[in-house]
Coordinates of C-alpha atoms in Angstrom, one line a residue:
Chain A
V14 CA 140.6 74.8 188.0
K15 CA 143.5 73.3 189.9
V16 CA 143.9 75.2 193.2
T17 CA 146.3 74.5 196.0
V18 CA 145.9 75.9 199.4
L19 CA 149.1 76.2 201.5
G20 CA 148.4 75.9 205.2
A21 CA 146.0 73.6 206.9
G22 CA 145.0 75.9 209.8
A23 CA 141.6 77.4 210.3
W24 CA 141.7 79.9 207.5
G25 CA 143.3 77.5 205.0
T26 CA 141.0 74.7 205.7
A27 CA 137.9 77.0 205.6
L28 CA 139.0 78.4 202.2
A29 CA 139.9 75.0 200.8
R30 CA 136.4 73.8 201.8
L31 CA 134.8 76.8 200.2
L32 CA 136.8 76.3 196.9
S33 CA 135.7 72.6 196.8
D34 CA 132.5 73.4 195.0
G35 CA 132.6 70.5 192.6
K36 CA 134.2 72.5 189.8
N37 CA 137.7 73.0 191.2
D38 CA 140.4 70.4 191.9
V39 CA 141.5 71.4 195.3
T40 CA 144.7 70.3 197.2
L41 CA 145.4 71.3 200.8
W42 CA 149.0 71.3 201.9
G43 CA 150.1 71.3 205.5
H44 CA 153.5 71.0 207.0
N45 CA 152.5 68.7 209.7
A46 CA 152.0 65.1 208.4
A47 CA 150.3 63.9 211.6
H48 CA 147.8 66.7 211.5
L49 CA 147.0 66.0 207.8
E50 CA 146.5 62.3 208.7
D51 CA 144.0 63.3 211.3
L52 CA 142.1 65.4 208.7
L53 CA 142.0 62.4 206.3
K54 CA 141.0 59.9 209.0
N55 CA 138.3 62.1 210.6
G56 CA 137.1 64.1 207.6
R57 CA 137.3 67.1 209.8
N58 CA 140.0 69.6 211.0
D59 CA 139.3 69.0 214.7
R60 CA 142.2 71.0 215.8
Y61 CA 141.5 74.3 214.0
L62 CA 137.9 74.0 212.7
P63 CA 136.1 71.6 215.0
G64 CA 132.8 70.1 213.9
I65 CA 133.0 71.2 210.2
A66 CA 132.9 68.3 207.7
L67 CA 135.5 68.5 204.9
P68 CA 134.5 67.6 201.3
P69 CA 135.6 64.1 200.5
E70 CA 137.0 65.1 197.1
M71 CA 139.5 67.5 198.7
K72 CA 143.1 66.2 198.3
L73 CA 145.7 66.4 201.1
E74 CA 149.4 66.7 200.5
T75 CA 152.4 66.9 202.7
D76 CA 155.0 67.5 200.0
L77 CA 155.2 71.2 199.4
L78 CA 156.8 71.3 196.0
K79 CA 154.6 68.5 194.7
S80 CA 151.5 70.3 196.0
V81 CA 152.2 73.4 193.9
T82 CA 153.3 71.7 190.7
D83 CA 150.6 72.0 188.0
A84 CA 148.5 74.3 190.2
E85 CA 147.0 77.2 188.4
Y86 CA 146.1 79.1 191.6
V87 CA 148.0 78.9 194.9
V88 CA 146.3 80.3 198.0
V89 CA 148.8 81.0 200.8
A90 CA 147.3 80.7 204.2
V91 CA 150.3 80.1 206.5
P92 CA 151.2 82.4 209.4
S93 CA 153.3 85.4 208.5
K94 CA 156.3 83.9 210.3
G95 CA 156.5 81.0 207.9
F96 CA 155.4 82.9 204.8
R97 CA 158.9 83.5 203.3
T98 CA 160.0 80.0 203.9
V99 CA 156.9 78.3 202.5
T100 CA 156.7 80.6 199.4
K101 CA 160.2 79.7 198.3
S102 CA 158.4 76.8 196.7
L103 CA 156.8 79.2 194.3
A104 CA 160.2 80.2 192.7
G105 CA 159.1 78.7 189.3
F106 CA 155.4 79.2 189.7
S107 CA 153.7 81.2 186.9
G108 CA 150.1 81.0 187.9
T109 CA 148.2 83.3 190.4
A110 CA 149.3 83.4 194.0
I111 CA 146.7 84.7 196.5
S112 CA 147.8 85.7 200.0
V113 CA 145.3 85.5 202.7
T114 CA 147.9 86.1 205.4
K115 CA 147.7 89.3 207.4
G116 CA 151.0 90.4 208.8
L117 CA 154.2 92.3 208.2
E118 CA 157.7 90.7 207.9
H119 CA 159.6 92.1 210.8
E120 CA 163.1 92.4 209.3
T121 CA 161.9 94.1 206.1
G122 CA 158.6 95.7 207.0
L123 CA 157.2 94.0 203.8
T124 CA 153.6 92.9 203.4
M125 CA 153.0 89.3 202.3
C126 CA 152.6 90.3 198.6
G127 CA 155.9 92.1 199.0
I128 CA 157.5 88.8 199.9
L129 CA 155.7 87.2 196.9
T130 CA 157.3 89.7 194.5
Q131 CA 160.7 88.4 195.6
N132 CA 159.9 84.7 196.0
A133 CA 157.5 84.2 193.1
P134 CA 158.7 86.6 190.4
A135 CA 156.9 84.9 187.6
A136 CA 153.5 84.8 189.3
R137 CA 150.6 87.2 189.3
Y138 CA 149.5 87.9 192.9
A139 CA 146.7 89.3 195.0
A140 CA 145.6 89.6 198.6
L141 CA 142.3 88.5 200.0
S142 CA 141.1 90.5 203.0
G143 CA 138.0 91.9 204.6
P144 CA 135.4 91.0 207.3
S145 CA 136.0 87.3 207.5
L146 CA 136.5 85.1 210.5
A147 CA 137.8 81.6 209.7
L148 CA 135.2 79.8 211.8
E149 CA 132.3 81.8 210.5
M150 CA 133.4 81.5 206.9
A151 CA 133.3 77.7 207.1
L152 CA 130.0 77.8 208.9
F153 CA 128.4 80.2 206.5
H154 CA 126.3 78.2 204.1
R155 CA 125.8 80.9 201.5
P156 CA 125.6 80.1 197.8
T157 CA 128.2 82.7 197.1
F158 CA 131.3 84.0 198.8
R159 CA 131.1 87.7 197.8
V160 CA 134.4 89.2 196.8
Y161 CA 135.0 92.9 196.0
T162 CA 138.2 94.0 194.3
S163 CA 140.5 96.9 195.0
N164 CA 143.7 98.0 193.2
D165 CA 145.1 99.3 196.4
L166 CA 147.1 96.2 197.4
T167 CA 149.1 98.0 200.0
G168 CA 146.0 99.5 201.6
V169 CA 144.2 96.1 201.7
E170 CA 147.2 94.3 203.1
L171 CA 148.1 96.9 205.7
G172 CA 144.5 97.3 206.8
G173 CA 144.3 93.5 207.3
A174 CA 147.6 93.3 209.2
L175 CA 147.3 96.3 211.5
K176 CA 143.7 95.7 212.5
N177 CA 144.9 92.7 214.5
V178 CA 147.0 94.9 216.7
I179 CA 144.0 97.2 217.4
A180 CA 141.9 94.1 218.1
I181 CA 144.4 93.1 220.8
A182 CA 143.8 96.5 222.4
A183 CA 140.1 96.1 222.0
G184 CA 140.4 92.8 223.8
V185 CA 142.4 94.4 226.6
C186 CA 139.4 96.8 227.1
D187 CA 137.1 93.8 227.4
G188 CA 139.4 92.0 229.7
L189 CA 139.7 95.0 232.0
G190 CA 135.9 95.3 232.1
F191 CA 135.6 98.6 230.2
G192 CA 132.3 99.4 228.5
D193 CA 131.3 99.5 224.9
N194 CA 131.7 103.3 224.8
S195 CA 135.4 103.1 225.6
K196 CA 136.0 100.3 223.2
A197 CA 134.2 102.0 220.3
A198 CA 136.3 105.1 221.0
L199 CA 139.5 103.0 220.9
V200 CA 138.5 101.3 217.6
T201 CA 137.6 104.6 216.0
R202 CA 141.1 106.0 217.0
G203 CA 142.5 102.7 215.8
L204 CA 141.1 103.2 212.3
A205 CA 142.7 106.7 212.2
E206 CA 146.0 105.2 213.3
I207 CA 145.9 102.4 210.7
R208 CA 145.1 105.0 208.0
R209 CA 147.9 107.3 209.1
L210 CA 150.5 104.5 208.9
G211 CA 149.0 103.0 205.8
V212 CA 149.1 106.3 203.9
A213 CA 152.8 106.8 204.9
C214 CA 153.4 103.4 203.3
G215 CA 151.8 104.5 200.0
A216 CA 148.3 103.2 200.5
Q217 CA 145.2 105.1 199.3
P218 CA 143.4 106.8 202.2
D219 CA 139.9 105.8 200.9
T220 CA 140.7 102.1 201.3
F221 CA 140.6 102.2 205.1
P222 CA 137.0 103.2 205.7
G223 CA 135.9 100.3 203.4
L224 CA 135.3 96.6 203.9
S225 CA 138.9 95.5 204.0
G226 CA 139.8 98.2 206.5
L227 CA 136.9 99.2 208.8
G228 CA 134.8 96.2 208.0
A229 CA 137.5 93.8 209.0
L230 CA 138.5 95.9 212.0
M231 CA 135.0 95.9 213.4
V232 CA 134.6 92.1 213.1
T233 CA 138.0 91.5 214.7
C234 CA 137.4 94.0 217.6
F235 CA 133.8 93.0 218.4
S236 CA 133.4 89.3 217.6
R237 CA 133.7 86.8 220.4
L238 CA 135.2 84.4 217.8
S239 CA 138.2 86.7 217.0
R240 CA 141.6 85.2 218.0
N241 CA 143.3 88.6 218.3
R242 CA 140.5 90.1 220.5
G243 CA 140.6 87.0 222.6
F244 CA 144.4 87.3 223.0
G245 CA 143.9 90.8 224.3
E246 CA 141.0 89.8 226.6
R247 CA 143.2 87.2 228.3
L248 CA 146.0 89.8 228.6
G249 CA 143.5 92.3 230.1
R250 CA 142.4 89.7 232.6
G251 CA 145.9 89.4 233.9
E252 CA 147.4 86.5 232.1
K253 CA 151.1 86.8 231.0
T254 CA 151.9 87.0 227.3
E255 CA 154.0 83.8 227.5
A256 CA 151.2 81.8 229.1
I257 CA 148.7 82.9 226.4
L258 CA 151.1 82.0 223.6
A259 CA 151.8 78.6 225.2
T260 CA 148.2 77.7 225.4
S261 CA 146.9 79.1 222.0
V262 CA 146.1 76.6 219.3
S263 CA 146.4 79.2 216.5
I264 CA 148.8 82.1 216.5
A265 CA 147.2 85.5 217.0
E266 CA 148.8 87.4 214.1
G267 CA 148.5 90.7 216.0
Y268 CA 151.2 89.5 218.3
P269 CA 154.1 89.5 215.8
T270 CA 152.5 92.4 213.8
A271 CA 152.6 94.7 216.9
K272 CA 156.4 94.3 216.9
S273 CA 156.8 94.9 213.1
A274 CA 154.3 97.8 213.0
H275 CA 155.9 99.5 216.0
A276 CA 159.3 99.3 214.2
L277 CA 157.8 100.5 210.9
A278 CA 156.1 103.5 212.5
R279 CA 159.3 104.5 214.2
K280 CA 161.2 104.3 210.9
L281 CA 158.6 106.4 209.1
K282 CA 158.1 108.7 212.1
I283 CA 154.3 108.2 212.3
E284 CA 152.4 108.6 215.6
T285 CA 150.9 105.3 216.6
P286 CA 149.9 105.5 220.2
I287 CA 147.7 102.3 220.3
I288 CA 150.3 100.2 218.5
D289 CA 153.0 101.6 220.8
E290 CA 151.1 100.8 224.0
I291 CA 150.2 97.3 222.8
Y292 CA 153.8 96.7 221.8
A293 CA 154.9 97.7 225.4
A294 CA 152.3 95.5 226.9
L295 CA 153.3 92.5 224.8
Y296 CA 157.1 92.9 224.6
E297 CA 158.1 95.1 227.5
S298 CA 155.9 93.6 230.2
K299 CA 154.0 96.8 230.7
H300 CA 150.8 96.3 232.7
P301 CA 147.9 96.4 230.3
A302 CA 145.8 98.7 232.6
K303 CA 148.8 101.1 232.7
A304 CA 149.2 100.9 228.9
L305 CA 145.5 101.9 228.3
Q306 CA 145.8 104.6 230.9
D307 CA 148.8 106.1 229.2
L308 CA 147.1 105.8 225.9
T309 CA 144.2 107.9 227.3
A310 CA 146.6 110.4 228.7
R311 CA 148.4 110.7 225.4
E312 CA 145.1 111.2 223.6
S313 CA 144.0 114.0 225.9
K314 CA 147.3 115.8 225.4
A315 CA 147.1 115.4 221.6
E316 CA 143.6 116.9 221.6
D317 CA 144.4 119.8 223.8
Chain B
V7 CA 126.8 126.9 237.4
K8 CA 123.0 126.6 237.2
V9 CA 122.1 123.8 234.8
T10 CA 118.7 122.5 233.9
V11 CA 118.2 119.1 232.1
L12 CA 115.0 118.8 230.2
G13 CA 113.8 115.2 230.0
A14 CA 113.9 112.6 232.8
G15 CA 114.4 109.6 230.6
A16 CA 117.6 107.5 230.7
W17 CA 119.9 109.9 228.9
G18 CA 118.6 113.0 230.7
T19 CA 118.8 111.4 234.1
A20 CA 122.3 110.0 233.4
L21 CA 123.6 113.5 232.3
A22 CA 121.9 115.2 235.2
R23 CA 123.6 112.8 237.5
L24 CA 127.0 113.3 235.8
L25 CA 126.6 117.1 236.1
S26 CA 125.8 117.0 239.8
D27 CA 129.4 116.9 240.8
G28 CA 129.1 119.2 243.8
K29 CA 129.9 122.4 241.8
N30 CA 126.8 122.7 239.6
D31 CA 123.3 123.5 240.7
V32 CA 121.3 120.9 238.7
T33 CA 117.6 120.8 238.0
L34 CA 115.9 117.9 236.2
W35 CA 112.6 118.6 234.5
G36 CA 110.2 115.8 233.4
H37 CA 106.8 116.2 231.9
N38 CA 105.3 113.3 233.9
A39 CA 104.7 114.4 237.5
A40 CA 104.1 110.9 238.7
H41 CA 107.4 109.7 237.3
L42 CA 109.3 112.6 239.0
E43 CA 107.6 111.8 242.3
D44 CA 108.9 108.2 241.9
L45 CA 112.4 109.5 241.4
L46 CA 112.1 111.7 244.5
K47 CA 110.7 108.9 246.6
N48 CA 113.1 106.2 245.5
G49 CA 116.2 108.3 244.9
R50 CA 116.5 106.3 241.6
N51 CA 115.0 106.4 238.1
D52 CA 113.7 102.9 238.2
R53 CA 111.8 103.1 235.0
Y54 CA 114.7 104.3 232.7
L55 CA 117.9 103.8 234.7
P56 CA 117.3 101.0 237.2
G57 CA 119.6 100.5 240.1
I58 CA 121.6 103.8 239.8
A59 CA 121.4 106.1 242.8
L60 CA 120.6 109.8 242.1
P61 CA 122.6 112.5 243.9
P62 CA 120.4 113.9 246.8
E63 CA 121.2 117.5 245.9
M64 CA 119.7 117.2 242.4
K65 CA 116.4 119.2 242.1
L66 CA 113.3 117.9 240.4
E67 CA 110.8 120.2 238.7
T68 CA 107.6 119.6 236.8
D69 CA 107.0 123.2 235.7
L70 CA 108.8 123.7 232.4
L71 CA 109.0 127.5 232.3
K72 CA 110.0 127.6 236.0
S73 CA 112.7 125.0 235.4
V74 CA 114.5 127.1 232.7
T75 CA 114.2 130.5 234.4
D76 CA 117.6 131.6 235.7
A77 CA 119.4 128.6 234.1
E78 CA 122.7 129.4 232.5
Y79 CA 122.8 126.1 230.7
V80 CA 119.9 124.0 229.4
V81 CA 120.5 120.4 228.3
V82 CA 117.7 119.2 226.1
A83 CA 117.2 115.4 226.4
V84 CA 113.7 114.8 225.2
P85 CA 112.7 112.5 222.3
S86 CA 112.9 114.2 218.9
K87 CA 109.1 114.0 218.6
G88 CA 108.7 116.4 221.6
F89 CA 111.7 118.6 220.9
R90 CA 109.9 121.5 219.2
T91 CA 107.1 121.6 221.8
V92 CA 109.4 121.5 224.8
T93 CA 111.9 124.0 223.5
K94 CA 109.2 126.6 223.0
S95 CA 110.0 127.3 226.6
L96 CA 113.4 128.7 225.5
A97 CA 111.9 131.6 223.6
G98 CA 113.4 134.1 226.0
F99 CA 116.5 132.0 227.0
S100 CA 119.8 133.7 226.4
G101 CA 122.2 131.1 227.9
T102 CA 123.6 128.0 226.3
A103 CA 121.3 125.3 225.0
I104 CA 122.8 121.8 224.5
S105 CA 120.9 119.2 222.5
V106 CA 121.7 115.6 223.2
T107 CA 118.7 114.4 221.2
K108 CA 119.5 112.5 218.0
G109 CA 116.8 112.8 215.3
L110 CA 115.4 114.7 212.4
E111 CA 112.2 116.6 212.5
H112 CA 110.1 114.8 209.9
E113 CA 108.1 117.8 208.4
T114 CA 111.1 120.0 208.0
G115 CA 114.1 117.7 207.8
L116 CA 115.7 119.9 210.5
T117 CA 118.2 118.6 213.1
M118 CA 117.5 119.5 216.7
C119 CA 119.9 122.5 216.6
G120 CA 118.0 123.6 213.6
I121 CA 114.8 123.7 215.7
L122 CA 116.8 125.6 218.4
T123 CA 117.7 128.3 216.0
Q124 CA 114.0 128.9 215.5
N125 CA 112.8 128.4 219.1
A126 CA 115.7 129.9 221.1
P127 CA 117.0 132.7 218.9
A128 CA 118.8 134.4 221.7
A129 CA 120.6 131.3 222.9
R130 CA 124.0 129.9 222.0
Y131 CA 123.6 126.2 221.1
A132 CA 125.6 123.0 220.7
A133 CA 125.0 119.3 220.2
L134 CA 126.5 116.5 222.3
S135 CA 127.0 113.3 220.5
G136 CA 129.5 110.4 220.3
P137 CA 129.9 106.9 221.6
S138 CA 127.6 107.1 224.7
L139 CA 125.0 104.7 225.9
A140 CA 122.8 106.1 228.6
L141 CA 123.1 103.2 230.9
E142 CA 126.8 102.9 230.5
M143 CA 127.4 106.6 231.0
A144 CA 125.6 106.5 234.4
L145 CA 127.5 103.3 235.4
F146 CA 130.8 104.6 234.3
H147 CA 132.6 105.8 237.4
R148 CA 135.3 107.8 235.8
P149 CA 136.7 111.0 237.2
T150 CA 136.1 112.8 234.0
F151 CA 133.6 112.7 231.2
R152 CA 135.8 113.4 228.2
V153 CA 134.4 115.8 225.6
Y154 CA 135.9 116.6 222.2
T155 CA 134.7 119.5 220.2
S156 CA 133.8 119.9 216.6
N157 CA 132.7 122.9 214.6
D158 CA 130.7 120.7 212.2
L159 CA 127.4 120.8 214.0
T160 CA 125.5 119.4 211.0
G161 CA 127.9 116.4 210.7
V162 CA 127.8 115.7 214.4
E163 CA 124.0 115.8 214.6
L164 CA 123.4 113.9 211.4
G165 CA 125.9 111.2 212.4
G166 CA 124.1 110.9 215.7
A167 CA 120.7 110.7 214.2
L168 CA 121.3 108.4 211.2
K169 CA 123.4 105.9 213.1
N170 CA 120.2 104.8 214.9
V171 CA 118.6 103.7 211.6
I172 CA 121.7 101.7 210.7
A173 CA 121.6 100.2 214.2
I174 CA 118.1 98.9 213.6
A175 CA 119.4 97.2 210.4
A176 CA 122.4 95.7 212.5
G177 CA 119.8 94.5 215.0
V178 CA 117.8 92.8 212.2
C179 CA 121.0 91.0 211.2
D180 CA 121.3 89.8 214.8
G181 CA 117.7 88.8 215.0
L182 CA 117.9 86.8 211.8
G183 CA 121.0 85.0 213.1
F184 CA 123.5 86.4 210.6
G185 CA 127.1 86.3 211.6
D186 CA 129.5 89.1 212.6
N187 CA 131.0 89.2 209.1
S188 CA 127.7 90.2 207.5
K189 CA 127.0 92.7 210.3
A190 CA 130.3 94.4 210.0
A191 CA 129.9 94.7 206.2
L192 CA 126.5 96.2 206.8
V193 CA 127.8 98.7 209.3
T194 CA 130.7 99.7 207.0
R195 CA 128.3 100.4 204.2
G196 CA 126.1 102.2 206.7
L197 CA 128.9 104.6 207.5
A198 CA 129.3 105.3 203.8
E199 CA 125.6 105.9 203.5
I200 CA 125.5 108.3 206.5
R201 CA 128.4 110.2 205.0
R202 CA 126.8 110.5 201.6
L203 CA 123.6 111.9 203.0
G204 CA 125.4 114.1 205.5
V205 CA 127.7 115.7 202.9
A206 CA 124.6 116.4 200.8
C207 CA 123.2 118.3 203.8
G208 CA 126.4 120.4 204.1
A209 CA 128.3 118.4 206.7
Q210 CA 132.1 118.0 206.5
P211 CA 133.1 114.5 205.2
D212 CA 135.8 114.0 207.8
T213 CA 133.4 114.2 210.7
F214 CA 131.9 110.8 209.9
P215 CA 134.9 108.5 210.5
G216 CA 135.4 110.3 213.9
L217 CA 134.0 109.6 217.3
S218 CA 130.6 111.3 216.8
G219 CA 130.1 109.3 213.6
L220 CA 131.9 106.0 213.5
G221 CA 132.4 105.8 217.2
A222 CA 128.8 106.2 218.0
L223 CA 127.8 104.0 215.1
M224 CA 129.9 101.1 216.4
V225 CA 128.5 101.3 219.9
T226 CA 125.0 101.4 218.8
C227 CA 125.4 98.6 216.3
F228 CA 127.4 96.2 218.5
S229 CA 126.4 96.8 222.1
R230 CA 123.7 94.6 223.7
L231 CA 122.6 97.7 225.6
S232 CA 121.6 99.7 222.6
R233 CA 117.9 100.4 222.2
N234 CA 117.9 100.8 218.5
R235 CA 119.9 97.6 217.9
G236 CA 117.5 95.8 220.3
F237 CA 114.5 97.2 218.3
G238 CA 116.0 95.7 215.1
E239 CA 116.8 92.4 216.8
R240 CA 113.1 92.0 217.8
L241 CA 112.1 92.9 214.3
G242 CA 114.5 90.3 212.9
R243 CA 113.1 87.7 215.2
G244 CA 109.7 88.2 213.7
E245 CA 107.9 90.6 216.1
K246 CA 105.7 93.2 214.5
T247 CA 106.7 96.9 214.7
E248 CA 103.5 97.8 216.5
A249 CA 104.1 95.1 219.2
I250 CA 107.7 96.3 219.7
L251 CA 106.6 100.0 220.1
A252 CA 103.8 99.0 222.5
T253 CA 106.2 97.2 224.8
S254 CA 109.2 99.6 224.7
V255 CA 109.9 101.7 227.8
S256 CA 112.1 104.2 225.9
I257 CA 111.5 105.2 222.3
A258 CA 114.1 103.9 219.8
E259 CA 114.9 107.1 217.9
G260 CA 115.8 105.2 214.8
Y261 CA 112.2 104.4 214.3
P262 CA 111.0 108.0 213.6
T263 CA 114.4 108.9 212.1
A264 CA 114.1 106.1 209.4
K265 CA 111.0 107.9 208.1
S266 CA 112.6 111.4 208.2
A267 CA 115.9 110.2 206.7
H268 CA 114.1 108.4 203.9
A269 CA 112.1 111.5 203.0
L270 CA 115.2 113.7 203.2
A271 CA 117.2 111.3 201.0
R272 CA 114.5 111.3 198.4
K273 CA 114.3 115.1 198.4
L274 CA 118.1 115.4 198.0
K275 CA 118.2 112.5 195.5
I276 CA 120.8 110.5 197.5
E277 CA 121.1 106.7 197.3
T278 CA 120.4 105.3 200.8
P279 CA 119.7 101.6 200.3
I280 CA 119.9 100.6 204.0
I281 CA 117.7 103.5 205.2
D282 CA 115.2 102.6 202.3
E283 CA 115.0 99.0 203.3
I284 CA 114.6 99.7 207.0
Y285 CA 111.9 102.3 206.2
A286 CA 110.1 99.6 204.2
A287 CA 110.4 97.1 207.0
L288 CA 109.1 99.6 209.6
Y289 CA 106.5 101.5 207.7
E290 CA 105.4 99.3 204.8
S291 CA 105.3 95.9 206.6
K292 CA 108.1 94.5 204.4
H293 CA 109.5 91.3 205.8
P294 CA 112.9 92.1 207.4
A295 CA 114.5 89.0 205.8
K296 CA 113.3 90.2 202.4
A297 CA 114.5 93.7 203.1
L298 CA 118.1 92.5 203.9
Q299 CA 118.0 90.2 200.9
D300 CA 117.0 93.1 198.6
L301 CA 119.7 95.2 200.2
T302 CA 122.3 92.6 199.3
A303 CA 121.0 92.3 195.8
R304 CA 121.1 96.1 195.4
E305 CA 124.7 96.2 196.6
S306 CA 125.8 93.5 194.2
K307 CA 124.3 95.4 191.3
A308 CA 125.9 98.7 192.4
E309 CA 129.3 97.0 192.7
D310 CA 129.1 95.3 189.3

């Protein structure tokens, strides 16, 4: 099968590697020609996936339109910010487009598959989500990559996008030196918050306690390898948002998603205390310790 | 208020310390006189809660009946194995008995409050559960210890008891060197399993994604401080059950609960693959790696 992966970051490279099992004809597209040349020269993606060898038969391509021509499957693994621009290349694509990007378009509140319905009207589409860290996926030498299916595309995509905001909050807990008890309580409330907002967007409530919701949420909030948790940890330790962004190799999708989710929740009039406080910490220079304190106060009031 | 805490282990000592806030008159009972003498001499519970100072006004008592006479509240913090024997002392007690013990009585399948209804018929009773590790609780210098209430006693108690079995499985994952993805998937499925068995016992389904269910489950499965996770980790690394039991200071409640939960699930005809495999690993000398492998195979089949 001819498969093209758009995006040569950690996730895209890990998936392209996984798909190169000898049966598929895999092409990896990246927008940065110098970065792709490095991959070709070193046989590794040292920037995003250090130390992991790439299969020699994997093709690299810098021409976007050329990379998707003749592809039967296109896996889109670019940051949410570039998703609309990159997928304009799929205007005439009639195969299957699979989004692995977790985020919400700020201006429209659309999920990534929502953008695909507009940009790739002739394609079939799906979202891939669940407990999966890019680095671990590539390291995990299992004979199979187990995939479960769900018809609740909105639930799967929202669970995947919103978990990253909760993970930033969980990281703030870590950075402030809070214990596991507090963090688990936060993540539990985070799941309820994701579910509330998701259901308001038309998702099925039962999707959220499953693998794509809770499973992914737990990995992101508890793993040391998680980018979003790590972003929050630095924030909790006192680094400024701008400084963290400036020194991050990969974008932590929870950062833009906090803004979009905050706007979406206001529009739909849904209570989202964790998202609100993380939004304030990221975009309104609120002190992270104060944000968590206010969150606790809000919870107490709500429970009274 | 006159409060007596039964059980001078980690949890009992931590709670007695927390209750000694200057307003309560707190007595801590322990069955081991030598252990209580150590507490008195050192002002610390070095065996179960090393390094944490005890309030000087806390009383210590080795006579069980004497300790509960005149008490308005009795907090029961003894292992599930001794719960029935110790609470026989509450036959004439007409105050409030609070169980913090998480387990199931093997012969009857009763929760701890189920035992209280038989042993303390004149008392009011409640269960305390949720994300709370004994060591962290004692370390946590917060002005308040936040308590949320639920009317679903069965759900709170079963969530608390069964999570420890799932935590042993999560620890086995750690001990075998599995990644965070696999562990999060296991814990997600564990929550579904707890809920299935809990609902069959009459619990309300919505209790399980809350703090006493999911919150406690996450702490127990992900914290390095968790005894049950630690038990599983040693098992996964190749130690024998008997050797782990022989060298453990505190009992990992998941060990007896695995046996009781396995019997309960068979009786009620509920599918509990994780509990079954952990039962086999603990009581039938099944190799932990084989147990997890069979679990994965069972899941694949169930999802097909």
